[in-house]
PDB file of C-alpha atoms and ligand atoms in Angstrom:
ATOM      1  CA  MET R 221    -139.498-226.465 -36.694  1.00 95.00           C
ATOM      2  CA  ASP R 222    -136.657-228.511 -35.258  1.00 97.00           C
ATOM      3  CA  LYS R 223    -136.581-228.898 -31.435  1.00 97.00           C
ATOM      4  CA  ARG R 224    -133.095-230.429 -31.189  1.00 98.00           C
ATOM      5  CA  PRO R 225    -130.434-228.525 -29.422  1.00 98.00           C
ATOM      6  CA  ILE R 226    -127.668-226.295 -30.930  1.00 98.00           C
ATOM      7  CA  GLY R 227    -124.170-227.451 -30.176  1.00 98.00           C
ATOM      8  CA  VAL R 228    -121.499-224.863 -29.295  1.00 98.00           C
ATOM      9  CA  ILE R 229    -117.774-225.690 -28.960  1.00 98.00           C
ATOM     10  CA  ASP R 230    -114.692-223.827 -27.931  1.00 98.00           C
ATOM     11  CA  SER R 231    -111.288-224.787 -26.299  1.00 98.00           C
ATOM     12  CA  GLY R 232    -112.623-223.315 -23.044  1.00 98.00           C
ATOM     13  CA  ILE R 233    -115.007-220.719 -21.765  1.00 98.00           C
ATOM     14  CA  GLY R 234    -114.591-218.312 -24.692  1.00 98.00           C
ATOM     15  CA  GLY R 235    -117.503-219.754 -26.499  1.00 98.00           C
ATOM     16  CA  LEU R 236    -119.774-218.467 -23.733  1.00 98.00           C
ATOM     17  CA  THR R 237    -119.695-215.103 -25.437  1.00 98.00           C
ATOM     18  CA  VAL R 238    -121.409-216.792 -28.379  1.00 98.00           C
ATOM     19  CA  VAL R 239    -123.914-218.392 -26.025  1.00 98.00           C
ATOM     20  CA  ASP R 240    -124.693-214.939 -24.627  1.00 98.00           C
ATOM     21  CA  SER R 241    -125.420-213.674 -28.128  1.00 98.00           C
ATOM     22  CA  ILE R 242    -127.547-216.842 -28.956  1.00 98.00           C
ATOM     23  CA  GLN R 243    -129.565-216.411 -25.792  1.00 97.00           C
ATOM     24  CA  LYS R 244    -130.392-212.931 -26.838  1.00 97.00           C
ATOM     25  CA  ILE R 245    -131.122-213.504 -30.473  1.00 98.00           C
ATOM     26  CA  LEU R 246    -132.571-217.041 -30.255  1.00 98.00           C
ATOM     27  CA  PRO R 247    -133.998-217.294 -26.768  1.00 97.00           C
ATOM     28  CA  ASN R 248    -135.980-220.486 -27.520  1.00 97.00           C
ATOM     29  CA  GLU R 249    -133.084-222.543 -28.629  1.00 98.00           C
ATOM     30  CA  ASP R 250    -131.688-225.156 -26.295  1.00 97.00           C
ATOM     31  CA  ILE R 251    -127.884-225.318 -26.285  1.00 98.00           C
ATOM     32  CA  ILE R 252    -125.409-228.010 -25.414  1.00 98.00           C
ATOM     33  CA  TYR R 253    -121.843-226.564 -24.924  1.00 98.00           C
ATOM     34  CA  PHE R 254    -118.605-228.277 -24.961  1.00 98.00           C
ATOM     35  CA  GLY R 255    -115.383-226.579 -23.704  1.00 98.00           C
ATOM     36  CA  ASP R 256    -112.109-228.416 -23.764  1.00 98.00           C
ATOM     37  CA  ASN R 257    -110.663-226.490 -20.854  1.00 98.00           C
ATOM     38  CA  ILE R 258    -108.046-229.126 -20.016  1.00 98.00           C
ATOM     39  CA  ASN R 259    -106.345-228.528 -23.365  1.00 98.00           C
ATOM     40  CA  VAL R 260    -106.808-224.715 -23.533  1.00 98.00           C
ATOM     41  CA  PRO R 261    -105.124-222.650 -25.181  1.00 98.00           C
ATOM     42  CA  TYR R 262    -105.648-224.152 -28.614  1.00 98.00           C
ATOM     43  CA  GLY R 263    -104.052-220.989 -30.114  1.00 98.00           C
ATOM     44  CA  ASN R 264    -100.619-222.059 -29.051  1.00 98.00           C
ATOM     45  CA  ARG R 265    -100.904-225.497 -30.799  1.00 98.00           C
ATOM     46  CA  ASP R 266    -100.284-226.789 -34.268  1.00 98.00           C
ATOM     47  CA  GLU R 267    -103.004-227.507 -36.925  1.00 98.00           C
ATOM     48  CA  LYS R 268    -102.937-231.286 -36.414  1.00 98.00           C
ATOM     49  CA  GLU R 269    -103.446-231.055 -32.668  1.00 98.00           C
ATOM     50  CA  ILE R 270    -106.276-228.438 -33.072  1.00 98.00           C
ATOM     51  CA  TYR R 271    -108.042-230.780 -35.613  1.00 98.00           C
ATOM     52  CA  ASP R 272    -107.711-233.898 -33.416  1.00 98.00           C
ATOM     53  CA  LEU R 273    -108.958-232.216 -30.274  1.00 98.00           C
ATOM     54  CA  THR R 274    -111.824-230.421 -32.027  1.00 98.00           C
ATOM     55  CA  MET R 275    -112.859-233.752 -33.756  1.00 98.00           C
ATOM     56  CA  LYS R 276    -113.300-235.364 -30.396  1.00 98.00           C
ATOM     57  CA  MET R 277    -115.651-232.586 -29.349  1.00 98.00           C
ATOM     58  CA  LEU R 278    -117.551-232.744 -32.524  1.00 98.00           C
ATOM     59  CA  LYS R 279    -118.052-236.494 -32.288  1.00 97.00           C
ATOM     60  CA  PHE R 280    -119.219-236.104 -28.651  1.00 98.00           C
ATOM     61  CA  LEU R 281    -121.859-233.678 -29.842  1.00 98.00           C
ATOM     62  CA  GLU R 282    -122.964-235.971 -32.721  1.00 97.00           C
ATOM     63  CA  LYS R 283    -124.126-238.504 -30.113  1.00 97.00           C
ATOM     64  CA  LYS R 284    -126.201-235.765 -28.361  1.00 97.00           C
ATOM     65  CA  ASP R 285    -128.203-235.379 -31.609  1.00 95.00           C
ATOM     66  CA  VAL R 286    -127.540-231.685 -32.154  1.00 98.00           C
ATOM     67  CA  LYS R 287    -129.120-229.991 -35.279  1.00 98.00           C
ATOM     68  CA  LEU R 288    -126.085-227.765 -35.869  1.00 98.00           C
ATOM     69  CA  VAL R 289    -122.755-226.857 -34.256  1.00 98.00           C
ATOM     70  CA  ALA R 290    -121.485-223.379 -33.778  1.00 98.00           C
ATOM     71  CA  ILE R 291    -117.726-223.261 -33.792  1.00 98.00           C
ATOM     72  CA  ALA R 292    -117.422-220.541 -31.141  1.00 98.00           C
ATOM     73  CA  CYS R 293    -113.697-220.249 -31.467  1.00 98.00           C
ATOM     74  CA  ASN R 294    -111.673-218.296 -34.033  1.00 98.00           C
ATOM     75  CA  THR R 295    -108.756-220.616 -33.765  1.00 98.00           C
ATOM     76  CA  ILE R 296    -110.759-223.727 -34.772  1.00 98.00           C
ATOM     77  CA  SER R 297    -112.699-221.661 -37.317  1.00 98.00           C
ATOM     78  CA  ALA R 298    -109.360-221.023 -39.041  1.00 98.00           C
ATOM     79  CA  ILE R 299    -109.463-224.687 -40.072  1.00 98.00           C
ATOM     80  CA  SER R 300    -113.205-225.240 -40.183  1.00 97.00           C
ATOM     81  CA  LYS R 301    -113.188-226.397 -43.883  1.00 95.00           C
ATOM     82  CA  GLU R 302    -111.261-229.443 -42.740  1.00 96.00           C
ATOM     83  CA  PHE R 303    -114.426-230.708 -40.958  1.00 96.00           C
ATOM     84  CA  GLU R 304    -116.832-230.471 -43.861  1.00 89.00           C
ATOM     85  CA  GLY R 305    -118.122-233.713 -45.108  1.00 89.00           C
ATOM     86  CA  ASN R 306    -117.090-235.657 -41.894  1.00 88.00           C
ATOM     87  CA  LEU R 307    -120.048-234.789 -39.728  1.00 95.00           C
ATOM     88  CA  SER R 308    -123.741-235.578 -39.670  1.00 95.00           C
ATOM     89  CA  TYR R 309    -124.745-231.943 -39.035  1.00 98.00           C
ATOM     90  CA  PRO R 310    -123.863-228.603 -40.408  1.00 97.00           C
ATOM     91  CA  ILE R 311    -121.390-226.294 -38.698  1.00 98.00           C
ATOM     92  CA  ILE R 312    -121.203-222.499 -38.644  1.00 98.00           C
ATOM     93  CA  ASP R 313    -117.933-220.784 -37.967  1.00 98.00           C
ATOM     94  CA  ILE R 314    -117.245-217.490 -36.389  1.00 98.00           C
ATOM     95  CA  VAL R 315    -114.994-215.901 -38.998  1.00 98.00           C
ATOM     96  CA  GLU R 316    -117.295-215.934 -42.088  1.00 98.00           C
ATOM     97  CA  PRO R 317    -120.079-213.974 -40.519  1.00 98.00           C
ATOM     98  CA  THR R 318    -117.555-211.500 -39.097  1.00 98.00           C
ATOM     99  CA  ILE R 319    -115.998-210.858 -42.436  1.00 98.00           C
ATOM    100  CA  GLU R 320    -119.427-210.263 -43.818  1.00 98.00           C
ATOM    101  CA  HIS R 321    -120.017-207.652 -41.157  1.00 98.00           C
ATOM    102  CA  ILE R 322    -116.809-205.864 -41.796  1.00 98.00           C
ATOM    103  CA  ILE R 323    -117.391-205.760 -45.558  1.00 98.00           C
ATOM    104  CA  LYS R 324    -120.977-204.465 -45.155  1.00 97.00           C
ATOM    105  CA  SER R 325    -119.814-201.805 -42.753  1.00 97.00           C
ATOM    106  CA  GLY R 326    -117.495-200.402 -45.382  1.00 96.00           C
ATOM    107  CA  ILE R 327    -114.533-200.354 -42.853  1.00 96.00           C
ATOM    108  CA  GLY R 328    -111.310-199.107 -44.515  1.00 94.00           C
ATOM    109  CA  LYS R 329    -108.797-199.944 -41.869  1.00 97.00           C
ATOM    110  CA  ILE R 330    -108.936-202.578 -39.202  1.00 98.00           C
ATOM    111  CA  ALA R 331    -106.960-204.323 -36.528  1.00 98.00           C
ATOM    112  CA  ILE R 332    -107.328-208.081 -35.878  1.00 98.00           C
ATOM    113  CA  PHE R 333    -106.359-209.074 -32.441  1.00 98.00           C
ATOM    114  CA  GLY R 334    -106.327-213.005 -31.860  1.00 98.00           C
ATOM    115  CA  THR R 335    -104.328-216.040 -30.857  1.00 98.00           C
ATOM    116  CA  GLU R 336    -100.985-216.905 -32.419  1.00 98.00           C
ATOM    117  CA  PHE R 337    -102.657-219.622 -34.648  1.00 98.00           C
ATOM    118  CA  THR R 338    -105.399-217.402 -35.832  1.00 98.00           C
ATOM    119  CA  ILE R 339    -103.151-214.594 -36.719  1.00 98.00           C
ATOM    120  CA  ASN R 340    -100.271-216.755 -38.235  1.00 98.00           C
ATOM    121  CA  LYS R 341    -102.876-218.574 -40.378  1.00 98.00           C
ATOM    122  CA  LYS R 342    -103.979-215.090 -41.709  1.00 98.00           C
ATOM    123  CA  VAL R 343    -107.567-216.140 -41.840  1.00 97.00           C
ATOM    124  CA  TYR R 344    -109.170-212.784 -41.455  1.00 98.00           C
ATOM    125  CA  GLU R 345    -106.487-211.177 -43.714  1.00 98.00           C
ATOM    126  CA  LYS R 346    -106.918-213.552 -46.595  1.00 97.00           C
ATOM    127  CA  LYS R 347    -110.802-213.513 -46.462  1.00 98.00           C
ATOM    128  CA  LEU R 348    -111.000-209.777 -46.192  1.00 98.00           C
ATOM    129  CA  LYS R 349    -108.534-209.310 -49.000  1.00 97.00           C
ATOM    130  CA  GLU R 350    -110.554-211.601 -51.224  1.00 97.00           C
ATOM    131  CA  ARG R 351    -113.582-209.384 -50.685  1.00 97.00           C
ATOM    132  CA  SER R 352    -111.958-205.986 -50.808  1.00 95.00           C
ATOM    133  CA  GLU R 353    -108.716-204.742 -52.328  1.00 91.00           C
ATOM    134  CA  ASN R 354    -108.858-201.410 -50.472  1.00 91.00           C
ATOM    135  CA  ILE R 355    -108.938-202.653 -46.806  1.00 96.00           C
ATOM    136  CA  ASP R 356    -105.844-201.974 -44.686  1.00 96.00           C
ATOM    137  CA  ILE R 357    -105.381-204.640 -42.082  1.00 97.00           C
ATOM    138  CA  VAL R 358    -102.973-204.976 -39.149  1.00 97.00           C
ATOM    139  CA  SER R 359    -102.715-207.910 -36.971  1.00 97.00           C
ATOM    140  CA  VAL R 360    -101.659-208.479 -33.239  1.00 98.00           C
ATOM    141  CA  LYS R 361    -101.434-211.793 -31.367  1.00 98.00           C
ATOM    142  CA  SER R 362    -101.143-213.009 -27.849  1.00 98.00           C
ATOM    143  CA  ARG R 363     -99.980-216.366 -26.575  1.00 98.00           C
ATOM    144  CA  GLU R 364    -101.123-215.564 -23.063  1.00 98.00           C
ATOM    145  CA  LEU R 365    -104.386-213.623 -22.900  1.00 98.00           C
ATOM    146  CA  ALA R 366    -106.854-216.501 -23.679  1.00 98.00           C
ATOM    147  CA  LYS R 367    -105.196-218.608 -21.076  1.00 98.00           C
ATOM    148  CA  LEU R 368    -105.254-215.844 -18.433  1.00 98.00           C
ATOM    149  CA  ILE R 369    -108.996-215.401 -19.047  1.00 98.00           C
ATOM    150  CA  ASP R 370    -109.622-219.088 -18.987  1.00 98.00           C
ATOM    151  CA  GLU R 371    -108.032-219.264 -15.607  1.00 98.00           C
ATOM    152  CA  GLY R 372    -110.686-216.795 -14.382  1.00 98.00           C
ATOM    153  CA  LYS R 373    -108.268-213.860 -14.004  1.00 98.00           C
ATOM    154  CA  PHE R 374    -110.876-211.315 -15.147  1.00 98.00           C
ATOM    155  CA  ASP R 375    -109.798-208.495 -12.949  1.00 96.00           C
ATOM    156  CA  SER R 376    -106.127-209.115 -12.504  1.00 98.00           C
ATOM    157  CA  ASP R 377    -103.436-206.593 -13.332  1.00 98.00           C
ATOM    158  CA  GLU R 378    -101.624-209.337 -15.302  1.00 98.00           C
ATOM    159  CA  THR R 379    -104.679-209.722 -17.690  1.00 98.00           C
ATOM    160  CA  PHE R 380    -105.049-205.911 -18.016  1.00 98.00           C
ATOM    161  CA  GLU R 381    -101.336-205.340 -18.677  1.00 98.00           C
ATOM    162  CA  CYS R 382    -101.290-208.227 -21.335  1.00 98.00           C
ATOM    163  CA  LEU R 383    -104.254-206.616 -23.382  1.00 98.00           C
ATOM    164  CA  LYS R 384    -103.126-203.108 -22.815  1.00 98.00           C
ATOM    165  CA  GLU R 385     -99.699-203.797 -24.274  1.00 98.00           C
ATOM    166  CA  ARG R 386    -101.442-205.192 -27.513  1.00 98.00           C
ATOM    167  CA  ILE R 387    -103.900-202.289 -27.635  1.00 98.00           C
ATOM    168  CA  ASP R 388    -100.898-199.799 -27.446  1.00 98.00           C
ATOM    169  CA  ALA R 389     -99.120-201.744 -30.160  1.00 97.00           C
ATOM    170  CA  ILE R 390    -102.233-201.477 -32.454  1.00 97.00           C
ATOM    171  CA  LYS R 391    -102.293-197.755 -31.829  1.00 96.00           C
ATOM    172  CA  GLU R 392     -98.558-197.555 -32.868  1.00 95.00           C
ATOM    173  CA  LEU R 393     -99.386-199.217 -36.141  1.00 92.00           C
ATOM    174  CA  GLY R 394    -101.398-196.146 -37.296  1.00 86.00           C
ATOM    175  CA  ASP R 395    -104.680-194.410 -37.002  1.00 92.00           C
ATOM    176  CA  ILE R 396    -107.000-197.285 -36.215  1.00 96.00           C
ATOM    177  CA  TYR R 397    -110.455-197.105 -34.783  1.00 97.00           C
ATOM    178  CA  ASN R 398    -112.007-200.635 -35.425  1.00 98.00           C
ATOM    179  CA  VAL R 399    -110.399-203.607 -33.492  1.00 98.00           C
ATOM    180  CA  VAL R 400    -111.790-207.161 -33.965  1.00 98.00           C
ATOM    181  CA  LEU R 401    -111.743-209.149 -30.687  1.00 98.00           C
ATOM    182  CA  ALA R 402    -110.820-212.189 -32.787  1.00 98.00           C
ATOM    183  CA  CYS R 403    -110.754-214.691 -29.859  1.00 98.00           C
ATOM    184  CA  THR R 404    -113.950-215.489 -28.238  1.00 98.00           C
ATOM    185  CA  HIS R 405    -112.374-215.291 -24.730  1.00 98.00           C
ATOM    186  CA  TYR R 406    -111.524-211.550 -25.149  1.00 98.00           C
ATOM    187  CA  PRO R 407    -115.039-210.070 -24.932  1.00 98.00           C
ATOM    188  CA  ILE R 408    -115.428-211.722 -21.491  1.00 98.00           C
ATOM    189  CA  VAL R 409    -113.079-209.028 -20.221  1.00 98.00           C
ATOM    190  CA  GLU R 410    -114.615-206.247 -22.632  1.00 98.00           C
ATOM    191  CA  ASP R 411    -114.518-203.899 -19.571  1.00 98.00           C
ATOM    192  CA  LEU R 412    -110.763-204.191 -19.492  1.00 98.00           C
ATOM    193  CA  PHE R 413    -110.442-203.299 -23.082  1.00 98.00           C
ATOM    194  CA  TYR R 414    -112.534-200.245 -22.531  1.00 98.00           C
ATOM    195  CA  LYS R 415    -110.267-199.392 -19.611  1.00 98.00           C
ATOM    196  CA  ALA R 416    -107.296-199.691 -21.846  1.00 98.00           C
ATOM    197  CA  ASP R 417    -108.835-197.414 -24.389  1.00 98.00           C
ATOM    198  CA  SER R 418    -112.508-196.422 -24.561  1.00 98.00           C
ATOM    199  CA  ASN R 419    -112.202-194.517 -27.914  1.00 97.00           C
ATOM    200  CA  LEU R 420    -111.744-197.683 -30.017  1.00 98.00           C
ATOM    201  CA  ASN R 421    -114.623-199.618 -31.690  1.00 98.00           C
ATOM    202  CA  TYR R 422    -114.277-203.152 -30.445  1.00 98.00           C
ATOM    203  CA  ILE R 423    -116.038-205.684 -32.677  1.00 98.00           C
ATOM    204  CA  ASN R 424    -117.431-208.695 -30.925  1.00 98.00           C
ATOM    205  CA  PRO R 425    -117.658-211.530 -33.545  1.00 98.00           C
ATOM    206  CA  ALA R 426    -119.976-213.628 -31.277  1.00 98.00           C
ATOM    207  CA  ILE R 427    -122.986-211.320 -32.232  1.00 98.00           C
ATOM    208  CA  HIS R 428    -122.425-211.952 -35.959  1.00 98.00           C
ATOM    209  CA  GLU R 429    -122.128-215.631 -35.526  1.00 98.00           C
ATOM    210  CA  ALA R 430    -125.389-215.822 -33.650  1.00 98.00           C
ATOM    211  CA  VAL R 431    -127.135-213.818 -36.455  1.00 98.00           C
ATOM    212  CA  ALA R 432    -125.750-216.190 -38.981  1.00 98.00           C
ATOM    213  CA  ILE R 433    -127.082-219.137 -37.010  1.00 98.00           C
ATOM    214  CA  LYS R 434    -130.514-217.526 -36.891  1.00 98.00           C
ATOM    215  CA  HIS R 435    -130.386-216.969 -40.695  1.00 98.00           C
ATOM    216  CA  TYR R 436    -129.354-220.559 -41.290  1.00 98.00           C
ATOM    217  CA  LEU R 437    -132.203-222.111 -39.025  1.00 98.00           C
ATOM    218  CA  LYS R 438    -134.849-219.771 -40.500  1.00 98.00           C
ATOM    219  CA  ASP R 439    -133.830-220.537 -44.098  1.00 98.00           C
ATOM    220  CA  ASN R 440    -133.875-224.295 -43.365  1.00 98.00           C
ATOM    221  CA  ASP R 441    -137.135-224.225 -41.324  1.00 98.00           C
ATOM    222  CA  MET R 442    -135.242-225.414 -38.291  1.00 98.00           C
ATOM    223  CA  LEU R 443    -135.914-222.657 -35.886  1.00 98.00           C
ATOM    224  CA  ASN R 444    -137.177-223.684 -32.388  1.00 98.00           C
ATOM    225  CA  THR R 445    -139.871-221.271 -31.391  1.00 95.00           C
ATOM    226  CA  GLU R 446    -141.217-223.200 -28.435  1.00 96.00           C
ATOM    227  CA  GLY R 447    -138.117-224.193 -26.471  1.00 95.00           C
ATOM    228  CA  LYS R 448    -137.162-222.914 -23.054  1.00 95.00           C
ATOM    229  CA  GLY R 449    -133.555-222.057 -23.977  1.00 96.00           C
ATOM    230  CA  ASN R 450    -132.107-224.540 -21.733  1.00 96.00           C
ATOM    231  CA  ILE R 451    -128.317-224.940 -21.567  1.00 97.00           C
ATOM    232  CA  SER R 452    -126.125-227.889 -20.676  1.00 97.00           C
ATOM    233  CA  ILE R 453    -122.515-227.604 -20.157  1.00 98.00           C
ATOM    234  CA  TYR R 454    -119.771-230.217 -20.646  1.00 98.00           C
ATOM    235  CA  THR R 455    -116.169-229.690 -20.028  1.00 98.00           C
ATOM    236  CA  THR R 456    -112.905-231.578 -19.764  1.00 98.00           C
ATOM    237  CA  GLY R 457    -111.854-229.145 -16.997  1.00 98.00           C
ATOM    238  CA  ASP R 458    -113.478-227.768 -13.831  1.00 97.00           C
ATOM    239  CA  VAL R 459    -117.134-226.573 -13.796  1.00 97.00           C
ATOM    240  CA  GLU R 460    -116.372-223.871 -11.225  1.00 97.00           C
ATOM    241  CA  ILE R 461    -115.069-221.455 -13.928  1.00 97.00           C
ATOM    242  CA  TYR R 462    -118.224-221.782 -15.780  1.00 97.00           C
ATOM    243  CA  LYS R 463    -120.242-220.499 -12.719  1.00 96.00           C
ATOM    244  CA  LYS R 464    -117.856-217.519 -12.701  1.00 97.00           C
ATOM    245  CA  VAL R 465    -118.407-216.581 -16.346  1.00 97.00           C
ATOM    246  CA  PHE R 466    -122.219-217.195 -16.053  1.00 97.00           C
ATOM    247  CA  LYS R 467    -122.253-214.504 -13.342  1.00 96.00           C
ATOM    248  CA  LYS R 468    -119.971-212.191 -15.288  1.00 97.00           C
ATOM    249  CA  LEU R 469    -121.946-212.319 -18.472  1.00 97.00           C
ATOM    250  CA  ASN R 470    -125.266-212.630 -16.761  1.00 96.00           C
ATOM    251  CA  LEU R 471    -126.280-215.706 -18.634  1.00 96.00           C
ATOM    252  CA  LYS R 472    -129.520-217.646 -18.354  1.00 91.00           C
ATOM    253  CA  LYS R 473    -129.263-220.472 -15.790  1.00 83.00           C
ATOM    254  CA  THR R 474    -127.949-223.891 -16.873  1.00 86.00           C
ATOM    255  CA  LYS R 475    -129.803-227.198 -16.621  1.00 83.00           C
ATOM    256  CA  LYS R 476    -126.624-229.115 -16.028  1.00 93.00           C
ATOM    257  CA  MET R 477    -122.765-228.719 -15.729  1.00 96.00           C
ATOM    258  CA  LYS R 478    -120.708-231.832 -15.996  1.00 97.00           C
ATOM    259  CA  LYS R 479    -116.976-232.713 -16.191  1.00 98.00           C
ATOM    260  CA  VAL R 480    -116.274-235.436 -18.814  1.00 97.00           C
ATOM    261  CA  GLU R 481    -113.356-237.127 -20.470  1.00 95.00           C
ATOM    262  CA  LEU R 482    -113.026-237.371 -24.173  1.00 90.00           C
TER     263      LEU R 482
HETATM  264  N1  LIG O 570    -111.490-218.909 -27.766  1.00 87.03           N
HETATM  265  C1  LIG O 570    -110.425-219.286 -28.791  1.00 87.03           C
HETATM  266  C2  LIG O 570    -110.551-218.415 -30.027  1.00 87.03           C
HETATM  267  O1  LIG O 570    -111.564-217.754 -30.207  1.00 87.03           O
HETATM  268  C3  LIG O 570    -109.033-219.531 -28.463  1.00 87.03           C
HETATM  269  C4  LIG O 570    -108.479-219.617 -27.154  1.00 87.03           C
HETATM  270  C5  LIG O 570    -107.378-220.670 -27.273  1.00 87.03           C
HETATM  271  O2  LIG O 570    -106.293-220.209 -27.686  1.00 87.03           O
HETATM  272  O3  LIG O 570    -107.659-221.762 -26.898  1.00 87.03           O
HETATM  273  O4  LIG O 570    -109.653-218.257 -30.764  1.00 87.03           O
END
């Protein structure tokens, strides 16, 4: 047993979709969350900027003595290999477990909807092609959607129009049923995706990352079976938006919410 907390990072509030899954799958684990809301969106930045900003969050969590960090961001996960060997704890990214899920499901045709960086980097495309030659992949990106969500515009026409336009674009690309919400901000407005088209199968990678965390902790005898599932939030932005997402996702109460500078 390892009672130390799990660290979770994202450019902003998106990683709370992973927290949601961790709270359901690993209810005894304590969580320390870091969201770099002042610098969101990461998806419109270049690789060096994403690396440098992420490293600051990872170093912050190192001081908090976390037992593992979940990269609850597809954009950062696209460069997760770069962090290996530079940290005192293991990291689990969100892309690998989702690839595993897609392959195991035997899906033949899939759409990936993510940030500009994730899509341009072709992270899902390359990993899926390595595993299966027969899979047909289409990709759609947005520079605006993660930012609109991070600003708390969960019900606005602007957010709905922005995602509907991309869903329509996916449908024009062929007979597609499976759509990966490949940015952790997107499942926060899952209701809007269903409003745009309720006949599609939206895949939420957060669930698969939480399952991968469970397997890792179990295999390494690091599960916390006695903790209360406390969560502490640190952000470079405003804590108010966190209260709004906690309500929207119906998350378990926080122990603490704090604005910090990195
Ligand atoms: N939540 C992040 C992701 O999963 C991206 C948001 C951003 O662009 O900062 O890709």
